[in-house]
Short mmCIF file of C-alpha atoms in Angstrom, two decimals:
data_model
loop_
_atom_site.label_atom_id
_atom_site.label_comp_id
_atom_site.label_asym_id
_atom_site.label_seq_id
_atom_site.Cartn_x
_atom_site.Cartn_y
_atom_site.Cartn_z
CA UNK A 1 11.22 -10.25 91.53
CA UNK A 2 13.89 -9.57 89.14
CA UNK A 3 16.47 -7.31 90.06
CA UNK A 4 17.94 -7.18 86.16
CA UNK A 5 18.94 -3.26 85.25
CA UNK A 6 17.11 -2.44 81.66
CA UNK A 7 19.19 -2.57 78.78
CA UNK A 8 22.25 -4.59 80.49
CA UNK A 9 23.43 -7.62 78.31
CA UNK A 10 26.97 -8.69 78.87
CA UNK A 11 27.16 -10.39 75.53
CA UNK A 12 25.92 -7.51 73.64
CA UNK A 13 28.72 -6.88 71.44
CA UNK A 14 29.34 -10.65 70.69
CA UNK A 15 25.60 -11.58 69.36
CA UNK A 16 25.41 -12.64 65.98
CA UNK A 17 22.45 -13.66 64.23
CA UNK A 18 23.10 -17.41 63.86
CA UNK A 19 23.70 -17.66 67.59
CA UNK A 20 21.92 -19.94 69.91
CA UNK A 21 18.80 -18.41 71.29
CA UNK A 22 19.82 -19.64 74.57
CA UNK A 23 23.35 -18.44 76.90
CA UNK A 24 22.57 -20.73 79.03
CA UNK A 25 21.01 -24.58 79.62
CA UNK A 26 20.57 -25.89 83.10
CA UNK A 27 18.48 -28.69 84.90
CA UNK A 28 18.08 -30.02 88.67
CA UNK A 29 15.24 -30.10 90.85
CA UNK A 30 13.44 -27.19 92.13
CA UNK A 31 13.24 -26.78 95.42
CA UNK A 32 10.90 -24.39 97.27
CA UNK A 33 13.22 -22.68 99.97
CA UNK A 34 11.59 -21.39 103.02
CA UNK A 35 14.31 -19.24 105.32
CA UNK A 36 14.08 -18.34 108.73
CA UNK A 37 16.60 -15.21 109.51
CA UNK A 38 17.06 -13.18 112.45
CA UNK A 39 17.82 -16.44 115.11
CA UNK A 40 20.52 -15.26 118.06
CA UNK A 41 21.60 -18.90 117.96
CA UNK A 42 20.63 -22.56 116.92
CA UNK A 43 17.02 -23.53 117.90
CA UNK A 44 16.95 -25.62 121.18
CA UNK A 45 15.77 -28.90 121.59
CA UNK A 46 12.35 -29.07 123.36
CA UNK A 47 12.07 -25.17 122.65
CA UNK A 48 10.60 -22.82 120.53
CA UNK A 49 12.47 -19.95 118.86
CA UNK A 50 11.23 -17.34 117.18
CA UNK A 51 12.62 -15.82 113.82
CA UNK A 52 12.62 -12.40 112.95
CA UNK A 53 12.57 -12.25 109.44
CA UNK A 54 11.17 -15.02 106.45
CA UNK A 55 11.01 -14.99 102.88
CA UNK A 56 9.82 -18.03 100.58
CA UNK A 57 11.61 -18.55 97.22
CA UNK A 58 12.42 -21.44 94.46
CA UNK A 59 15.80 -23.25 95.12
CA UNK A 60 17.75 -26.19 94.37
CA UNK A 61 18.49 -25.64 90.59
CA UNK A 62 16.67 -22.41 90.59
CA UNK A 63 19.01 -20.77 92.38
CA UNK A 64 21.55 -20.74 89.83
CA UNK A 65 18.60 -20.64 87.13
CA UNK A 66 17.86 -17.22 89.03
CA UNK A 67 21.71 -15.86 89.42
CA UNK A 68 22.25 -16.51 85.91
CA UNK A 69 19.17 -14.78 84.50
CA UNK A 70 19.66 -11.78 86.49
CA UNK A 71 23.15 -11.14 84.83
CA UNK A 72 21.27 -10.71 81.88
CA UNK A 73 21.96 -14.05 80.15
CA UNK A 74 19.56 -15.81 78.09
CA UNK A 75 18.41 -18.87 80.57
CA UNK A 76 16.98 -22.51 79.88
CA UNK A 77 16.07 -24.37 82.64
CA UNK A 78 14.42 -28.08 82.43
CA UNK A 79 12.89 -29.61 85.36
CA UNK A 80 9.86 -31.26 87.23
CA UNK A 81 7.41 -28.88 88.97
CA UNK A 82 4.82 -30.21 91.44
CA UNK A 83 1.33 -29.62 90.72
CA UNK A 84 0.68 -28.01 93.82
CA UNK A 85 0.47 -24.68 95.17
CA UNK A 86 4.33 -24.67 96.05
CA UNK A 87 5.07 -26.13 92.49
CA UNK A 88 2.77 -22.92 90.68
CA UNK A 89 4.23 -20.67 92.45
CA UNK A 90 7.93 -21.51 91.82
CA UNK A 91 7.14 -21.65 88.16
CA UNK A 92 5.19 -18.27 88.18
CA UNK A 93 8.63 -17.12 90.43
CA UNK A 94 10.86 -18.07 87.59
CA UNK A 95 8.80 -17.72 84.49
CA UNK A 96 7.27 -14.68 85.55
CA UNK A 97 9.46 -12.79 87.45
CA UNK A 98 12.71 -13.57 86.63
CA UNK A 99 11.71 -14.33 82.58
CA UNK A 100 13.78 -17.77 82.55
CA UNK A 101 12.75 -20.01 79.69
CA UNK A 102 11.05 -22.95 80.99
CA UNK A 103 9.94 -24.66 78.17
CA UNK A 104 11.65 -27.55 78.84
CA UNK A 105 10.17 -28.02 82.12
CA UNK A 106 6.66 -29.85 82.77
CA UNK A 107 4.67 -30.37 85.90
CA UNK A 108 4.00 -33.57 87.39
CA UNK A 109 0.26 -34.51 88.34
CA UNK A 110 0.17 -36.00 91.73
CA UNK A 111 3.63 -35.36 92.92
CA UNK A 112 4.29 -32.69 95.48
CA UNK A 113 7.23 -29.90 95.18
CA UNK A 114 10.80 -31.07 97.71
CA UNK A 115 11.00 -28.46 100.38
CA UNK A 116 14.05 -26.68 102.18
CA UNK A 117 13.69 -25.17 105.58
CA UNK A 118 16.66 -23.08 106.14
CA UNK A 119 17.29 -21.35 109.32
CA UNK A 120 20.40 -18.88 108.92
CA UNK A 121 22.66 -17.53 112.15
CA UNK A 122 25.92 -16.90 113.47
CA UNK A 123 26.97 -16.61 109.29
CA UNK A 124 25.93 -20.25 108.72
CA UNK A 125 22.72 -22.47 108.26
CA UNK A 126 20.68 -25.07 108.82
CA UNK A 127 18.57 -27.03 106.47
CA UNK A 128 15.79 -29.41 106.61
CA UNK A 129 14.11 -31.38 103.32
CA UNK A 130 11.84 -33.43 102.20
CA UNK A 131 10.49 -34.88 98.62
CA UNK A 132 10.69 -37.49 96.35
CA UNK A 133 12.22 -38.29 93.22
CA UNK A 134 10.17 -37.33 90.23
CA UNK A 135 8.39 -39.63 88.13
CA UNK A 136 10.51 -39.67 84.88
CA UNK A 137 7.73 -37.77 82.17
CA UNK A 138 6.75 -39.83 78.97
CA UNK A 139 5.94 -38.71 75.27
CA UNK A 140 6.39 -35.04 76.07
CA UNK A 141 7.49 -33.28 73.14
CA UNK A 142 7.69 -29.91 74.69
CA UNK A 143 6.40 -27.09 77.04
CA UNK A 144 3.71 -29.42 79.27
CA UNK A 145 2.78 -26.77 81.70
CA UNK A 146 0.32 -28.80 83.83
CA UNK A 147 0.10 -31.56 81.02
CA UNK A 148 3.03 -33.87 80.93
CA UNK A 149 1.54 -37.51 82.30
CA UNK A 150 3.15 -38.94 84.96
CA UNK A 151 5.08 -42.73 84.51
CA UNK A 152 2.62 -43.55 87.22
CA UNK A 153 0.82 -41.79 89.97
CA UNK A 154 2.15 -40.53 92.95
CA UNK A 155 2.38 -42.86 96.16
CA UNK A 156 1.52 -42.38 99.12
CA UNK A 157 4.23 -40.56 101.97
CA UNK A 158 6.07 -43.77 103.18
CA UNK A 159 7.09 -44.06 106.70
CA UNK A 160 10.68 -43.17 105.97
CA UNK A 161 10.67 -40.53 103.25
CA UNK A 162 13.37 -41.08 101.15
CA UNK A 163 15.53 -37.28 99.94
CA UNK A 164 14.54 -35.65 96.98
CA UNK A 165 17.36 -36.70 94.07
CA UNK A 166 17.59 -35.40 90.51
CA UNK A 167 15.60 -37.84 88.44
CA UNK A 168 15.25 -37.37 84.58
CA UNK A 169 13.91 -33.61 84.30
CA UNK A 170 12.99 -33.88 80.71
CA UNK A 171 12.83 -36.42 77.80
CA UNK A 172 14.85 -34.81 74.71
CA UNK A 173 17.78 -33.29 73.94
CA UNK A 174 19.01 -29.65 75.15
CA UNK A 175 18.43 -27.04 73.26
CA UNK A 176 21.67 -25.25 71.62
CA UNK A 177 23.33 -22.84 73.99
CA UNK A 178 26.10 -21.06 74.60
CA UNK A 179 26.83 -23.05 77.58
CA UNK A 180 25.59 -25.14 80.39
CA UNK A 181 25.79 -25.92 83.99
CA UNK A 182 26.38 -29.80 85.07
CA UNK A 183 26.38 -31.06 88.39
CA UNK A 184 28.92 -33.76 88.55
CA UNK A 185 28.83 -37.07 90.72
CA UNK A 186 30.78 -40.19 90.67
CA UNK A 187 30.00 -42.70 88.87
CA UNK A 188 27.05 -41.17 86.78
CA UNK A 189 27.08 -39.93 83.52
CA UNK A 190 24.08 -37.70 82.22
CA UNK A 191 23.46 -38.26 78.31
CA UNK A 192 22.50 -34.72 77.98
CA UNK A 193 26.27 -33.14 79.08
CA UNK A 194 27.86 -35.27 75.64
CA UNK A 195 24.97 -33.83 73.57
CA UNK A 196 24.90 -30.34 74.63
CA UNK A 197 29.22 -30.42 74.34
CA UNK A 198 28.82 -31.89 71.02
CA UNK A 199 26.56 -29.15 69.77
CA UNK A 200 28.35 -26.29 70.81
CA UNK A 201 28.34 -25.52 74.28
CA UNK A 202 30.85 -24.89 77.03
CA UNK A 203 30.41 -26.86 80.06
CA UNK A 204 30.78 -25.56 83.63
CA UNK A 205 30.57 -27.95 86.19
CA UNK A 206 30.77 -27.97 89.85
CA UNK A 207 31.03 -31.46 92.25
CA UNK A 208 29.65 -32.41 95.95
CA UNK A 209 31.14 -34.42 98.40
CA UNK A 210 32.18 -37.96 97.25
CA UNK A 211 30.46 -40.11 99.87
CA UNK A 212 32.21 -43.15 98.32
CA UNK A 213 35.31 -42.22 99.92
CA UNK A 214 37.58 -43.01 96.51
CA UNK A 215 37.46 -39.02 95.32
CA UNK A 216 38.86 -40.31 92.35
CA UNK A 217 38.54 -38.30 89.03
CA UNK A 218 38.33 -40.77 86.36
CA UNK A 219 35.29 -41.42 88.05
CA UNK A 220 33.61 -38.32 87.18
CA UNK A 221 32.76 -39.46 83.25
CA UNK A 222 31.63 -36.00 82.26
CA UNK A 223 34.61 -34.00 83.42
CA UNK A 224 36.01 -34.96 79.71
CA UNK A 225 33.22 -32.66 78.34
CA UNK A 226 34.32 -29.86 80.48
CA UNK A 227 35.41 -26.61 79.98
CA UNK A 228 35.44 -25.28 83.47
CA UNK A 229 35.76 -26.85 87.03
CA UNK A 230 35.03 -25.29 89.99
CA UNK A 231 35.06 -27.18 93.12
CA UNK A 232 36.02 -25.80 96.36
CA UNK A 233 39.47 -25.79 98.24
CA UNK A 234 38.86 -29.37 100.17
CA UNK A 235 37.16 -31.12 97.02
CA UNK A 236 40.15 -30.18 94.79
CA UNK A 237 42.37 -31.19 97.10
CA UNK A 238 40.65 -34.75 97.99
CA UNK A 239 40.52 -34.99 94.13
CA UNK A 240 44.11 -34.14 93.62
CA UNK A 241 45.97 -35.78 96.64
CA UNK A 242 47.45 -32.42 97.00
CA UNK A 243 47.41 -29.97 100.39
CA UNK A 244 47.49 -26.91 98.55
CA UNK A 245 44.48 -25.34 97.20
CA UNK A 246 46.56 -24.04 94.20
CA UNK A 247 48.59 -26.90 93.43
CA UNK A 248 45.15 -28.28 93.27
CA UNK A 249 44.04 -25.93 90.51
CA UNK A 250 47.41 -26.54 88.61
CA UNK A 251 46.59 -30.36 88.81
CA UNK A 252 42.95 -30.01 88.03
CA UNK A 253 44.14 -27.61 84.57
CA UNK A 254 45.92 -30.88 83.38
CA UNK A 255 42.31 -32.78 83.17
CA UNK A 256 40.01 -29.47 82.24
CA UNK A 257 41.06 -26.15 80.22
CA UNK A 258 39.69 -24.37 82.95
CA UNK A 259 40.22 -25.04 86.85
CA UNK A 260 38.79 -22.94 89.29
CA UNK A 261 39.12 -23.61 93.17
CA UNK A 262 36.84 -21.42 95.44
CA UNK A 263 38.59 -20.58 98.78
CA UNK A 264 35.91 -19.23 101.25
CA UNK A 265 36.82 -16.42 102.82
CA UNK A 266 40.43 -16.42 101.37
CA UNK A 267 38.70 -15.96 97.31
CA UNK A 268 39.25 -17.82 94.30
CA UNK A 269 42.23 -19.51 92.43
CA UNK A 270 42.05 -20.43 88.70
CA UNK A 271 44.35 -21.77 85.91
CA UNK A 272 43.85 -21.89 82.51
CA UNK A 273 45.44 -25.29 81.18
CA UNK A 274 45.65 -23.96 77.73
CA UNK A 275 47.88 -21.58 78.57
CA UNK A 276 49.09 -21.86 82.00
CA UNK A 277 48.43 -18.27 82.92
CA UNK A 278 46.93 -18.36 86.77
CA UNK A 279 44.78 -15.67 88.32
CA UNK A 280 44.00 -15.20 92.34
CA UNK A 281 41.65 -12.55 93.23
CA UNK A 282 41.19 -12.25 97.34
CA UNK A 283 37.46 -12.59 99.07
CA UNK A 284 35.58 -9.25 99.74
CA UNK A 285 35.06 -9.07 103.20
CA UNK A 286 31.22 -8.28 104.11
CA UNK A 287 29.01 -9.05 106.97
CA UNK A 288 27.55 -12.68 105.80
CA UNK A 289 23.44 -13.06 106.56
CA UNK A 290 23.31 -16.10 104.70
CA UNK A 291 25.65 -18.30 103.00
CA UNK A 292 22.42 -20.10 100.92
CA UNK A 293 23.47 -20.30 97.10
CA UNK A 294 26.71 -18.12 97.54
CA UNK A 295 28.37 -20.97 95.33
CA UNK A 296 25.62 -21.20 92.65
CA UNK A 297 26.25 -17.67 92.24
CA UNK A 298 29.85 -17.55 92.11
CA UNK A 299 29.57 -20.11 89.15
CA UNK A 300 27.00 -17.37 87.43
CA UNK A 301 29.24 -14.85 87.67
CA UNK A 302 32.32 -16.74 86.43
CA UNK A 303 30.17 -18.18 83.49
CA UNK A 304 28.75 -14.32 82.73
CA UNK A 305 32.28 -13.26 82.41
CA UNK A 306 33.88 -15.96 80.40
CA UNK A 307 30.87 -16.17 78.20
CA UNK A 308 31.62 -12.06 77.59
CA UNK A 309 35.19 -13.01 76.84
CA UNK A 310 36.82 -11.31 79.71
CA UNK A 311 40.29 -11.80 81.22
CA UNK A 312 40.72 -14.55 83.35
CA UNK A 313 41.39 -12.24 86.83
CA UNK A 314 38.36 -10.16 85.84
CA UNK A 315 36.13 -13.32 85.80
CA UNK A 316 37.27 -14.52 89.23
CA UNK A 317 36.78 -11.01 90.81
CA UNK A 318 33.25 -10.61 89.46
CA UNK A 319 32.06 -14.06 90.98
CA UNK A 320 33.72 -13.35 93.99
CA UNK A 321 31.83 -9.75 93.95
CA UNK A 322 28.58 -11.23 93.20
CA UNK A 323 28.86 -14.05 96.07
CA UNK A 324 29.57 -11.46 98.14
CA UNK A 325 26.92 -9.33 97.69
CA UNK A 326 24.53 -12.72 97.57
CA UNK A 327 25.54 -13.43 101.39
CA UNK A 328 24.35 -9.99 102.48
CA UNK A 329 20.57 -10.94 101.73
CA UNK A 330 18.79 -14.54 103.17
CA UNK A 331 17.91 -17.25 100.78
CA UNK A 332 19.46 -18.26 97.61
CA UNK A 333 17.56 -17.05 94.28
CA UNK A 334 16.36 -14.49 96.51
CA UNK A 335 20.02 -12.94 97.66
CA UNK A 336 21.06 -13.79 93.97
CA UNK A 337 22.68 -10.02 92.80
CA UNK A 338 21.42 -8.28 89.71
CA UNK A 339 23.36 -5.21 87.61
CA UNK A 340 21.34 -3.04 89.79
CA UNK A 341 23.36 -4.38 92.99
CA UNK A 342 26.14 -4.38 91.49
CA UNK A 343 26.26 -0.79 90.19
CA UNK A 344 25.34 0.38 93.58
CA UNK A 345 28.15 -1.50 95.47
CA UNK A 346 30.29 -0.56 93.07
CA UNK A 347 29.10 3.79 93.37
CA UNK A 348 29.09 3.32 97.17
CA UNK A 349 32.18 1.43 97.25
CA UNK A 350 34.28 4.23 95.20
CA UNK A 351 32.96 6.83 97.95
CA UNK A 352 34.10 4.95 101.03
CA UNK A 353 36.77 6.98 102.90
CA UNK A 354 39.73 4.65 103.39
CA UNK A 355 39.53 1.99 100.31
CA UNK A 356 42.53 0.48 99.14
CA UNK A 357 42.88 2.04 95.66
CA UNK A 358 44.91 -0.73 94.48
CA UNK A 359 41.78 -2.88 95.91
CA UNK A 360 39.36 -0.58 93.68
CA UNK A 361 41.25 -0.75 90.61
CA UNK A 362 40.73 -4.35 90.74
CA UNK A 363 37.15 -4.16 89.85
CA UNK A 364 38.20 -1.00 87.47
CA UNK A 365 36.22 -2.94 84.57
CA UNK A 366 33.18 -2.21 86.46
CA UNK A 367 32.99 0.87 84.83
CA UNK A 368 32.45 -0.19 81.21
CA UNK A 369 30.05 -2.54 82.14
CA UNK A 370 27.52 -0.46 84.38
CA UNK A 371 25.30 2.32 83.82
CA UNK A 372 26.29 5.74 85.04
CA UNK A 373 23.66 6.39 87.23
CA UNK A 374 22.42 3.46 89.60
CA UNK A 375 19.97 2.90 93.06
CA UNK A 376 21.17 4.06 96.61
CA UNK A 377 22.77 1.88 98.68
CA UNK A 378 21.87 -0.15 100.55
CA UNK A 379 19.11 -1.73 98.13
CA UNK A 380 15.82 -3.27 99.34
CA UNK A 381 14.06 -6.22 97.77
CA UNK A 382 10.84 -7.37 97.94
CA UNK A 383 10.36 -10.36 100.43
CA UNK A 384 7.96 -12.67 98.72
CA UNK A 385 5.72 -15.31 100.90
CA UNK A 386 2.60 -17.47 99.43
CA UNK A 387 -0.67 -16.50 99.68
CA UNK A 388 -0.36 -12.68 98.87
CA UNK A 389 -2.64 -11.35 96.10
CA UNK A 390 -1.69 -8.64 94.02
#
């Protein structure tokens, strides 16, 4: 379901008729995410617990592919699709209902979609996967919806299934965009991050945990292509040798003209190493449901706002409002905010007996952005399963 508000585009007044057709390229591997919510407390060995709420959804990539779209930006998103029921349906979930351009995708004949199990309580999750690297697709030349041959056909489940990893999620070049999302790892450079830089487009990147040990950014080939960086407080600082979240951002601005260092609970930091100007914008506090694709949403939000030119504080304090609002539904693309949310925090918010007003005025560019008249709070959203017929 798409949550978009008609007639929102954040980059409305900076379209020009030789621009990219796309805001934004992305690719990954599409998970589907099934979330069990409502546990007291961590399932039991030996026992059986019982959920009280479940929703089904695409994840992995698509959960920034999803937070992205429903800011309103233009979204490309290239990546293998099993051909089975779970594969259809996350394509039909992101083609359909959240209009994200998947031409660059393809499906692959005989391979089956990876699968999350999430189980969410106490404010923090579990997860459980399983898949298989996809076969790398040959010859295709474009959309391959169903059609894109396989290298060679799917084998059968080994005794000790191996984790789903990113394999080669198309065969040409990206198309020109505004920007586009990279997930960096040591050691690996991806062809396509050079190529899409080259043409045009601003890189974002985030980073996981360095399981080699060295945290060591030389190591991280692509970060030359970047324009932002945004890993979290204990990355930045493992990357940096620092103990300071911040003097981690001021170290990382020396390497990328844009360093941003997510702080949990405590916010965001960011520097911009062109100019040196820093901006710190404190977490909203909210009752968390889920934590599932809080980050990949946070990195939509920042890219929304520095794709509509907007000051550096008023990027970070967007993100952090859209993460926020993100934790207070389960699963990722399905928690992921649209302008509808956001225009009906932001009414409810300004009605709230008690609020800070320096706190409000903070989010004061809100009110340029949003349409004067928006949904009740709090929202509802559809809960989508597999199987139901409409």
């Amino acid at each position: 379901m798409s949550t978009e508000t008609p007639g929102i585009d954040p980059l409305l007044a900076l379209r020009a008729p030789r621009d990219p057709a796309c805001d934004v390229f992305l690719t990954g591997t599409v998970f589907l995410d099934i979330i069990f919510t409502g546990l007291d407390s961590a399932p039991v060995r030996g026992t059986e617990s019982w959920a009280r709420g479940m929703g089904s959804s695409p994840g992995g990539v698509a959960n920034m592919a999803t937070a992205l779209a429903r800011l309103g930006l233009r979204t490309s998103l290239a990546a293998a699709f099993g051909d089975d029921h779970y594969g259809e349906y996350c394509w039909d979930a992101l083609e359909q209902g959240e209009h994200i351009d998947l031409s660059m995708s393809h499906t692959v004949p005989g391979w089956h979609s990876p699968v999350t199990v999430s189980m969410a309580y106490e404010g923090e999750r579990t997860m459980v996967s399983h898949g298989h690297e996809a076969p790398a697709p040959t010859g295709a030349t474009g959309p391959a919806r169903g059609a894109a041959p396989a290298s060679e056909p799917a084998a059968s489940e080994p005794a000790a299934p191996e984790p789903a990893a990113p394999g080669p999620a198309f065969p040409h070049c990206p198309p020109r965009a505004r920007a586009a999302i990279a997930s960096l790892a040591p050691g690996r450079a991806e062809p396509w991050v050079a190529t899409a830089a080259r043409d045009g487009a601003l890189i974002f990147a985030d980073v996981g945990w360095d399981e080699t040990g060295r945290w060591d950014l030389d190591a991280l080939p692509d970060l030359a292509h970047c324009e932002a960086f945004l890993p979290n407080a204990e990355e930045a600082m493992r990357y940096t040798r620092t103990d300071c979240p911040r003097a981690a951002a001021h170290a990382l601005a020396e390497r990328v003209p844009l360093a941003v260092v997510t702080l949990g609970a405590e916010g965001a930091y960011a520097v911009d190493g062109r100019t040196g100007a820093a901006a710190a914008v404190p977490a909203i506090e909210v009752e968390a449901l889920d934590p599932t694709g809080a980050g990949d949403v946070f990195v939509a939000g920042f890219v929304t706002g520095t794709l509509a030119d907007w000051p550096l504080a008023d990027r970070l304090a967007f993100a952090g409002l859209t993460a926020a609002l993100s934790v207070q539904e389960f699963g990722g693309s399905l928690s992921a905010p649209g302008w509808a949310e956001v225009a009906a925090w932001w009414q409810r918010i300004r009605t709230c007996a008690g609020q800070d007003p320096a706190a409000l005025e903070r989010y004061a560019f809100l009110d340029d952005l949003l349409p004067t008249t928006a949904r009740a709070w709090p929202l509802r959203r559809a809960v989508p399963t597999i199987g139901f017929r409409q």
